[in-house]
Amino acid sequence: MRIICPVKRVPDTAADKHVDPQDHTVDRDRSDPVLNANDEWAIEEALQIAERTEGAEIIALCMGPDQAGTTVRKALSYGLDGAIQITDDAVAGSDAVATARVLAAALADEPFDLIIMGNQSSDARTMLVPAMLAEHLGVPALTYVKDLEIDGDVFTAKRETPAGHQVVRATGPLVVSVVEAINEPRYPTFKGIMAAKKKTVDVRDLVALGVDAAEVGLDGSRTAIVDIAPRPPKEAGRVVTDDGSGAVGAEALADWLVEQKIL
């Protein structure tokens, strides 16, 4: 089985985010970029599949600037076998549509049985790329997966929904996007970190992929951010002191629920 794991370089989740006031893109270099946390669940699931599948191979796929090489090496440190890095100045500022277009072009001539990725990135949170990538490649997509079983080329998944989950099934090759509930990612080992430095990374540009630069990047994207505003500060909370009976607190809670039109 050949597994592709798309990964993304994102700003540290705990750090302050900075947006370029001119083009409204995230300035990832003003904080310490990290491997998108959602992608770690996908990598862990790929590793577990490979551990029970003889001859399995896992390849990371990353679109980003030269600096994204550190993200690729981080992905490799978990034990992946190799990586493809798409680096071209023209892809900067690509929206979800353009990103899926480039990723699909990178995989056009790559054999695969499974593409497994996080359901979203922590900087954009569009949740669109997995389904768009599957559409470009003409394969099924199982999204929001919290449990995955494989029997031959048949993939059966529990798909997370607001009410619980749905059981869905598709035949590979296919795209699967996973949610946090699917597993607990392992940490890279020291041996894995050292081995990652020597693993092969296939770096390609848009010319190699046969993608017109005018179709991607900030100018080639179909969507645009027209305005941004900082999130308003949190309002001070309301403190209710109960007399010990619970009645005061319960009445205050009931009044608040009515005020919020929840009751």
Short mmCIF file of N, CA, C and O in Angstrom, two decimals, residues 60-135:
data_model
loop_
_atom_site.label_atom_id
_atom_site.label_comp_id
_atom_site.label_asym_id
_atom_site.label_seq_id
_atom_site.Cartn_x
_atom_site.Cartn_y
_atom_site.Cartn_z
N ALA A 60 5.20 11.98 2.49
CA ALA A 60 4.65 13.28 2.87
C ALA A 60 4.57 14.17 1.64
O ALA A 60 5.40 14.07 0.73
N LEU A 61 3.57 15.06 1.62
CA LEU A 61 3.41 16.02 0.53
C LEU A 61 3.17 17.39 1.13
O LEU A 61 2.25 17.56 1.94
N CYS A 62 4.01 18.35 0.77
CA CYS A 62 3.91 19.68 1.38
C CYS A 62 4.04 20.76 0.32
O CYS A 62 4.92 20.69 -0.53
N MET A 63 3.15 21.75 0.37
CA MET A 63 3.26 22.93 -0.50
C MET A 63 3.62 24.12 0.36
O MET A 63 2.93 24.43 1.34
N GLY A 64 4.72 24.79 0.02
CA GLY A 64 5.13 25.93 0.84
C GLY A 64 6.46 26.47 0.37
O GLY A 64 7.06 25.95 -0.58
N PRO A 65 6.96 27.51 1.04
CA PRO A 65 8.23 28.10 0.66
C PRO A 65 9.41 27.20 1.05
O PRO A 65 9.22 26.14 1.65
N ASP A 66 10.62 27.66 0.74
CA ASP A 66 11.81 26.88 1.10
C ASP A 66 11.81 26.53 2.59
O ASP A 66 12.22 25.44 2.98
N GLN A 67 11.35 27.50 3.41
CA GLN A 67 11.37 27.29 4.86
C GLN A 67 10.48 26.12 5.30
O GLN A 67 10.63 25.61 6.41
N ALA A 68 9.56 25.71 4.43
CA ALA A 68 8.69 24.57 4.78
C ALA A 68 9.46 23.27 4.82
O ALA A 68 8.92 22.24 5.24
N GLY A 69 10.74 23.33 4.42
CA GLY A 69 11.57 22.14 4.52
C GLY A 69 11.66 21.61 5.94
O GLY A 69 11.76 20.40 6.16
N THR A 70 11.62 22.52 6.93
CA THR A 70 11.66 22.06 8.33
C THR A 70 10.39 21.29 8.69
O THR A 70 10.43 20.33 9.46
N THR A 71 9.26 21.70 8.11
CA THR A 71 8.00 20.99 8.34
C THR A 71 8.05 19.60 7.71
O THR A 71 7.59 18.62 8.29
N VAL A 72 8.63 19.54 6.52
CA VAL A 72 8.77 18.24 5.85
C VAL A 72 9.65 17.31 6.68
O VAL A 72 9.32 16.13 6.87
N ARG A 73 10.78 17.83 7.18
CA ARG A 73 11.67 16.99 8.00
C ARG A 73 10.97 16.55 9.29
O ARG A 73 11.19 15.45 9.78
N LYS A 74 10.15 17.43 9.84
CA LYS A 74 9.40 17.04 11.06
C LYS A 74 8.47 15.87 10.73
O LYS A 74 8.40 14.90 11.49
N ALA A 75 7.79 15.95 9.60
CA ALA A 75 6.90 14.84 9.21
C ALA A 75 7.70 13.56 9.01
O ALA A 75 7.29 12.48 9.45
N LEU A 76 8.85 13.68 8.37
CA LEU A 76 9.69 12.50 8.14
C LEU A 76 10.20 11.90 9.45
O LEU A 76 10.45 10.70 9.53
N SER A 77 10.36 12.73 10.47
CA SER A 77 10.92 12.24 11.74
C SER A 77 10.01 11.23 12.42
O SER A 77 10.44 10.49 13.31
N TYR A 78 8.74 11.20 12.02
CA TYR A 78 7.82 10.21 12.61
C TYR A 78 8.04 8.81 12.02
O TYR A 78 7.48 7.84 12.51
N GLY A 79 8.82 8.74 10.93
CA GLY A 79 9.10 7.44 10.32
C GLY A 79 8.58 7.30 8.91
O GLY A 79 8.57 6.19 8.37
N LEU A 80 8.16 8.41 8.29
CA LEU A 80 7.71 8.34 6.91
C LEU A 80 8.89 8.03 5.99
O LEU A 80 10.05 8.26 6.36
N ASP A 81 8.60 7.53 4.80
CA ASP A 81 9.65 7.01 3.93
C ASP A 81 10.27 8.05 3.01
O ASP A 81 11.40 7.89 2.56
N GLY A 82 9.55 9.08 2.66
CA GLY A 82 10.06 10.09 1.75
C GLY A 82 9.07 11.25 1.67
O GLY A 82 8.04 11.25 2.36
N ALA A 83 9.41 12.25 0.84
CA ALA A 83 8.53 13.42 0.78
C ALA A 83 8.63 14.10 -0.57
O ALA A 83 9.64 14.00 -1.27
N ILE A 84 7.55 14.78 -0.91
CA ILE A 84 7.50 15.66 -2.08
C ILE A 84 7.22 17.07 -1.55
O ILE A 84 6.27 17.26 -0.78
N GLN A 85 8.07 18.03 -1.91
CA GLN A 85 7.85 19.41 -1.48
C GLN A 85 7.65 20.28 -2.71
O GLN A 85 8.48 20.30 -3.61
N ILE A 86 6.53 21.00 -2.74
CA ILE A 86 6.23 21.90 -3.85
C ILE A 86 6.60 23.31 -3.41
O ILE A 86 5.98 23.87 -2.49
N THR A 87 7.62 23.85 -4.02
CA THR A 87 8.10 25.17 -3.64
C THR A 87 8.19 26.05 -4.88
O THR A 87 8.91 25.73 -5.82
N ASP A 88 7.41 27.13 -4.85
CA ASP A 88 7.40 28.07 -5.97
C ASP A 88 6.81 29.39 -5.45
O ASP A 88 5.77 29.38 -4.79
N ASP A 89 7.49 30.48 -5.73
CA ASP A 89 7.01 31.78 -5.23
C ASP A 89 5.57 32.06 -5.66
O ASP A 89 4.82 32.75 -4.97
N ALA A 90 5.16 31.50 -6.80
CA ALA A 90 3.83 31.80 -7.35
C ALA A 90 2.69 31.19 -6.54
O ALA A 90 1.54 31.58 -6.71
N VAL A 91 2.95 30.22 -5.68
CA VAL A 91 1.85 29.59 -4.93
C VAL A 91 1.51 30.37 -3.66
O VAL A 91 0.50 30.07 -3.01
N ALA A 92 2.32 31.36 -3.30
CA ALA A 92 2.06 32.12 -2.07
C ALA A 92 0.68 32.77 -2.13
O ALA A 92 0.32 33.40 -3.12
N GLY A 93 -0.09 32.62 -1.07
CA GLY A 93 -1.41 33.23 -1.00
C GLY A 93 -2.52 32.42 -1.64
O GLY A 93 -3.65 32.90 -1.76
N SER A 94 -2.22 31.18 -2.05
CA SER A 94 -3.25 30.34 -2.68
C SER A 94 -4.40 30.06 -1.72
O SER A 94 -4.19 29.78 -0.54
N ASP A 95 -5.63 30.12 -2.24
CA ASP A 95 -6.78 29.75 -1.42
C ASP A 95 -6.98 28.23 -1.48
O ASP A 95 -6.15 27.50 -2.05
N ALA A 96 -8.07 27.74 -0.90
CA ALA A 96 -8.28 26.29 -0.85
C ALA A 96 -8.39 25.69 -2.25
O ALA A 96 -7.88 24.60 -2.51
N VAL A 97 -9.05 26.40 -3.15
CA VAL A 97 -9.22 25.89 -4.52
C VAL A 97 -7.87 25.74 -5.21
O VAL A 97 -7.56 24.70 -5.80
N ALA A 98 -7.06 26.78 -5.12
CA ALA A 98 -5.75 26.75 -5.78
C ALA A 98 -4.83 25.73 -5.11
O ALA A 98 -4.05 25.05 -5.78
N THR A 99 -4.90 25.63 -3.79
CA THR A 99 -4.08 24.65 -3.08
C THR A 99 -4.41 23.23 -3.53
O THR A 99 -3.52 22.42 -3.81
N ALA A 100 -5.70 22.92 -3.61
CA ALA A 100 -6.11 21.59 -4.06
C ALA A 100 -5.66 21.34 -5.50
O ALA A 100 -5.25 20.23 -5.85
N ARG A 101 -5.70 22.39 -6.31
CA ARG A 101 -5.26 22.28 -7.71
C ARG A 101 -3.79 21.88 -7.77
O ARG A 101 -3.40 21.00 -8.55
N VAL A 102 -2.95 22.52 -6.97
CA VAL A 102 -1.50 22.24 -6.99
C VAL A 102 -1.22 20.85 -6.41
O VAL A 102 -0.41 20.09 -6.97
N LEU A 103 -1.86 20.51 -5.30
CA LEU A 103 -1.63 19.19 -4.70
C LEU A 103 -2.03 18.08 -5.67
O LEU A 103 -1.35 17.05 -5.79
N ALA A 104 -3.15 18.28 -6.36
CA ALA A 104 -3.61 17.27 -7.32
C ALA A 104 -2.62 17.12 -8.47
O ALA A 104 -2.34 16.01 -8.92
N ALA A 105 -2.05 18.24 -8.92
CA ALA A 105 -1.07 18.18 -10.01
C ALA A 105 0.17 17.41 -9.56
O ALA A 105 0.76 16.65 -10.33
N ALA A 106 0.55 17.60 -8.30
CA ALA A 106 1.73 16.90 -7.78
C ALA A 106 1.50 15.39 -7.70
O ALA A 106 2.46 14.61 -7.75
N LEU A 107 0.24 14.99 -7.58
CA LEU A 107 -0.07 13.57 -7.42
C LEU A 107 -0.57 12.93 -8.72
O LEU A 107 -0.89 11.74 -8.73
N ALA A 108 -0.63 13.72 -9.78
CA ALA A 108 -1.21 13.22 -11.04
C ALA A 108 -0.50 11.96 -11.54
O ALA A 108 -1.14 11.05 -12.07
N ASP A 109 0.82 11.93 -11.36
CA ASP A 109 1.58 10.77 -11.86
C ASP A 109 2.12 9.92 -10.72
O ASP A 109 3.02 9.09 -10.92
N GLU A 110 1.59 10.13 -9.51
CA GLU A 110 2.04 9.37 -8.34
C GLU A 110 1.05 8.24 -8.04
O GLU A 110 -0.14 8.50 -7.82
N PRO A 111 1.49 6.99 -8.02
CA PRO A 111 0.58 5.92 -7.60
C PRO A 111 0.27 6.06 -6.11
O PRO A 111 1.13 6.43 -5.31
N PHE A 112 -0.97 5.81 -5.74
CA PHE A 112 -1.35 5.82 -4.32
C PHE A 112 -2.59 4.97 -4.11
O PHE A 112 -3.40 4.78 -5.01
N ASP A 113 -2.70 4.44 -2.91
CA ASP A 113 -3.90 3.72 -2.49
C ASP A 113 -4.75 4.56 -1.55
O ASP A 113 -5.97 4.42 -1.50
N LEU A 114 -4.05 5.41 -0.79
CA LEU A 114 -4.74 6.22 0.23
C LEU A 114 -4.03 7.56 0.38
O LEU A 114 -2.80 7.61 0.49
N ILE A 115 -4.81 8.63 0.36
CA ILE A 115 -4.32 9.95 0.76
C ILE A 115 -5.01 10.27 2.07
O ILE A 115 -6.24 10.32 2.13
N ILE A 116 -4.24 10.45 3.12
CA ILE A 116 -4.85 10.70 4.43
C ILE A 116 -4.28 12.00 4.99
O ILE A 116 -3.07 12.22 4.99
N MET A 117 -5.17 12.88 5.45
CA MET A 117 -4.77 14.23 5.86
C MET A 117 -5.68 14.74 6.98
O MET A 117 -6.77 14.20 7.20
N GLY A 118 -5.22 15.77 7.69
CA GLY A 118 -6.06 16.39 8.70
C GLY A 118 -7.26 17.03 8.04
O GLY A 118 -7.21 17.44 6.88
N ASN A 119 -8.35 17.15 8.79
CA ASN A 119 -9.58 17.69 8.18
C ASN A 119 -9.49 19.19 7.95
O ASN A 119 -10.27 19.74 7.20
N GLN A 120 -8.50 19.85 8.60
CA GLN A 120 -8.36 21.29 8.42
C GLN A 120 -6.96 21.70 8.86
O GLN A 120 -6.25 20.95 9.52
N SER A 121 -6.56 22.92 8.45
CA SER A 121 -5.33 23.50 8.97
C SER A 121 -5.70 24.50 10.05
O SER A 121 -6.77 25.11 10.00
N SER A 122 -4.79 24.69 11.00
CA SER A 122 -5.11 25.55 12.13
C SER A 122 -5.04 27.03 11.79
O SER A 122 -5.44 27.86 12.60
N ASP A 123 -4.55 27.38 10.59
CA ASP A 123 -4.51 28.80 10.24
C ASP A 123 -5.70 29.21 9.36
O ASP A 123 -6.28 30.26 9.54
N ALA A 124 -6.09 28.36 8.42
CA ALA A 124 -7.19 28.74 7.53
C ALA A 124 -8.54 28.16 7.98
O ALA A 124 -9.56 28.83 7.90
N ARG A 125 -8.54 26.92 8.42
CA ARG A 125 -9.74 26.24 8.93
C ARG A 125 -10.88 26.22 7.92
O ARG A 125 -12.06 26.32 8.29
N THR A 126 -10.59 26.08 6.62
CA THR A 126 -11.68 26.02 5.65
C THR A 126 -12.31 24.63 5.58
O THR A 126 -13.48 24.50 5.23
N MET A 127 -11.52 23.58 5.87
CA MET A 127 -11.99 22.19 5.81
C MET A 127 -12.39 21.79 4.39
O MET A 127 -13.16 20.84 4.21
N LEU A 128 -11.91 22.49 3.38
CA LEU A 128 -12.34 22.25 2.01
C LEU A 128 -11.35 21.43 1.19
O LEU A 128 -11.75 20.76 0.24
N VAL A 129 -10.07 21.52 1.51
CA VAL A 129 -9.05 20.95 0.63
C VAL A 129 -9.19 19.44 0.42
O VAL A 129 -9.05 18.97 -0.72
N PRO A 130 -9.47 18.63 1.47
CA PRO A 130 -9.57 17.18 1.21
C PRO A 130 -10.60 16.82 0.14
O PRO A 130 -10.30 16.05 -0.78
N ALA A 131 -11.80 17.38 0.23
CA ALA A 131 -12.84 17.06 -0.75
C ALA A 131 -12.48 17.60 -2.13
O ALA A 131 -12.73 16.95 -3.16
N MET A 132 -11.90 18.80 -2.17
CA MET A 132 -11.51 19.37 -3.46
C MET A 132 -10.40 18.55 -4.10
O MET A 132 -10.39 18.35 -5.32
N LEU A 133 -9.45 18.08 -3.30
CA LEU A 133 -8.36 17.26 -3.82
C LEU A 133 -8.92 15.97 -4.42
O LEU A 133 -8.51 15.55 -5.51
N ALA A 134 -9.86 15.36 -3.72
CA ALA A 134 -10.48 14.13 -4.23
C ALA A 134 -11.20 14.40 -5.55
O ALA A 134 -11.13 13.59 -6.48
N GLU A 135 -11.88 15.54 -5.63
CA GLU A 135 -12.60 15.89 -6.87
C GLU A 135 -11.63 16.05 -8.03
O GLU A 135 -11.88 15.56 -9.13
#
